[in-house]
mmCIF file of C-alpha atoms in Angstrom:
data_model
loop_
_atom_site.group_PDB
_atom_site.id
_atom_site.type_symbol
_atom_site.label_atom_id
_atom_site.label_comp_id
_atom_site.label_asym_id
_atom_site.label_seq_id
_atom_site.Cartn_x
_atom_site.Cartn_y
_atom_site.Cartn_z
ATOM 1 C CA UNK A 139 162.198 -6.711 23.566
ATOM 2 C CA UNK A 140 158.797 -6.190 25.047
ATOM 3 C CA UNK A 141 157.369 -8.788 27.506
ATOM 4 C CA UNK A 142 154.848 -11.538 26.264
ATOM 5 C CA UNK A 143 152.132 -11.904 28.706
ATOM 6 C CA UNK A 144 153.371 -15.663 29.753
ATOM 7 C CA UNK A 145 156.865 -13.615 30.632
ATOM 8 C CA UNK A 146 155.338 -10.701 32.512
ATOM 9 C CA UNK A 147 153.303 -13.787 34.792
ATOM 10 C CA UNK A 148 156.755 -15.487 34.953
ATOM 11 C CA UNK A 149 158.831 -12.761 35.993
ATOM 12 C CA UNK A 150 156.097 -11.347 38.656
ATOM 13 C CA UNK A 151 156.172 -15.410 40.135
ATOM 14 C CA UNK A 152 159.986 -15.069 40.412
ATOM 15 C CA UNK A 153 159.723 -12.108 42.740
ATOM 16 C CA UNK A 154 157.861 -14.206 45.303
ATOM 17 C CA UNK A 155 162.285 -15.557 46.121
ATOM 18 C CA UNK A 156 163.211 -11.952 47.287
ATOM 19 C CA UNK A 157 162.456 -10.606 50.926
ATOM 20 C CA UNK A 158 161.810 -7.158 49.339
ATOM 21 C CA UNK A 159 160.124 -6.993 46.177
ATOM 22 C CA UNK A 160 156.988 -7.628 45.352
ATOM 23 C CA UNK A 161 154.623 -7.606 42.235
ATOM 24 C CA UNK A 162 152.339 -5.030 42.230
ATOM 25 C CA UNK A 163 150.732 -5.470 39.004
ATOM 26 C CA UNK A 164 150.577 -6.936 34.763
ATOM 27 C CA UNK A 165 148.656 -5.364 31.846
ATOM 28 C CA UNK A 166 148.721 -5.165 28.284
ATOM 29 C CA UNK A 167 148.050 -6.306 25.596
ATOM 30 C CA UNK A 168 149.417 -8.937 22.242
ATOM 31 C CA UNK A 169 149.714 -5.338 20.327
ATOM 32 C CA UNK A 170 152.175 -3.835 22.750
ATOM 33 C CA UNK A 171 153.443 -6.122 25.010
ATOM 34 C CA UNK A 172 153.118 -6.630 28.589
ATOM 35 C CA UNK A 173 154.439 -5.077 31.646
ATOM 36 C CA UNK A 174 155.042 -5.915 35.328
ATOM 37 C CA UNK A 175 154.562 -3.375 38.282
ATOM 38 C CA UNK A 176 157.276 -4.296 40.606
ATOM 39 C CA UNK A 177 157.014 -2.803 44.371
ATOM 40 C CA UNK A 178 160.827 -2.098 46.051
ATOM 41 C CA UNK A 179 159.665 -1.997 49.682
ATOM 42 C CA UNK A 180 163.233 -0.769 50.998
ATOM 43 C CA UNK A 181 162.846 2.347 49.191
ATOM 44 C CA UNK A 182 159.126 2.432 49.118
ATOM 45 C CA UNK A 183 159.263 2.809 44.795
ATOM 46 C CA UNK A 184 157.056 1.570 42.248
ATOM 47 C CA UNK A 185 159.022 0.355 38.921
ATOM 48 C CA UNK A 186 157.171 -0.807 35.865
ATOM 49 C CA UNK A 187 159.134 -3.092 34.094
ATOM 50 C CA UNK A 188 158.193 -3.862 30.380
ATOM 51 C CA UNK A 189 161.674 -5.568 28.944
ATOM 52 C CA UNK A 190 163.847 -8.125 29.896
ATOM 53 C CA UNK A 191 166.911 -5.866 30.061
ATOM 54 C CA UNK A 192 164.573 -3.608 32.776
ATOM 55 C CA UNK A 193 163.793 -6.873 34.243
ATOM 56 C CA UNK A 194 167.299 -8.139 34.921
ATOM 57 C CA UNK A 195 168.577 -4.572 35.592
ATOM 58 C CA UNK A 196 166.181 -4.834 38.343
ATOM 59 C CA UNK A 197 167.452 -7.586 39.685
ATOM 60 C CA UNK A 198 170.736 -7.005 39.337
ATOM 61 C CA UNK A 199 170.472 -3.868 41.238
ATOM 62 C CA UNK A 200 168.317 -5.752 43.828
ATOM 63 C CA UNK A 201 171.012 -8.775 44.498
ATOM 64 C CA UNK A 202 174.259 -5.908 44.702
ATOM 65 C CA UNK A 203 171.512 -4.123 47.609
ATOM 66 C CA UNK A 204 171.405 -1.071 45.068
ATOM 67 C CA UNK A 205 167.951 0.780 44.341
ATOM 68 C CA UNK A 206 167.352 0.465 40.489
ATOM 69 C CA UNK A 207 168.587 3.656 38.561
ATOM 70 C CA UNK A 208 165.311 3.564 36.484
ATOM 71 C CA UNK A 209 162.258 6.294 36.860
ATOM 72 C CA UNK A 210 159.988 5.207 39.259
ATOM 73 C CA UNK A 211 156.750 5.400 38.704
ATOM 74 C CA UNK A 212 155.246 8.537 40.238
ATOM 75 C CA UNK A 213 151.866 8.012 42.209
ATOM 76 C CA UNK A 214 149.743 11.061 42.585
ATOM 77 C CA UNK A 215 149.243 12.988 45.881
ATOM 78 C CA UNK A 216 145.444 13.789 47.101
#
């Protein structure tokens, strides 16, 4: 289920209770939803999250100490 923009502000204000996450980022739009760019500082990854099953997978893997099993995003090297 893609995120409504009120979720995706929601969800990025929930990070602010974990030590090592932090949100990077929300876009989108009403057509296709919204998404959350969610920093992992312990492994230095990028995720974009743009579900609630990413989002909870997320966090699920963050309380068990566990990096996330989805693709980060890639950033490009100069």
């Amino acid at each position: 289920m893609a995120l409504l923009e009120k979720e995706a502000v929601r969800f990025a204000a929930s990070l602010d209770d974990y030590e090592h996450v932090s949100a990077v980022d929300i876009g989108g739009s009403g057509d296709v939803g919204h998404w959350l760019v969610v920093r992992d500082h312990r492994f230095g990854l990028d995720y974009e999250i743009d579900s609630h099953a990413d989002y909870w997978d997320f966090i699920g893997a963050l309380v068990d100490h566990k990096q996330f099993v989805a693709q980060p995003i890639r950033k490009e090297v100069a």
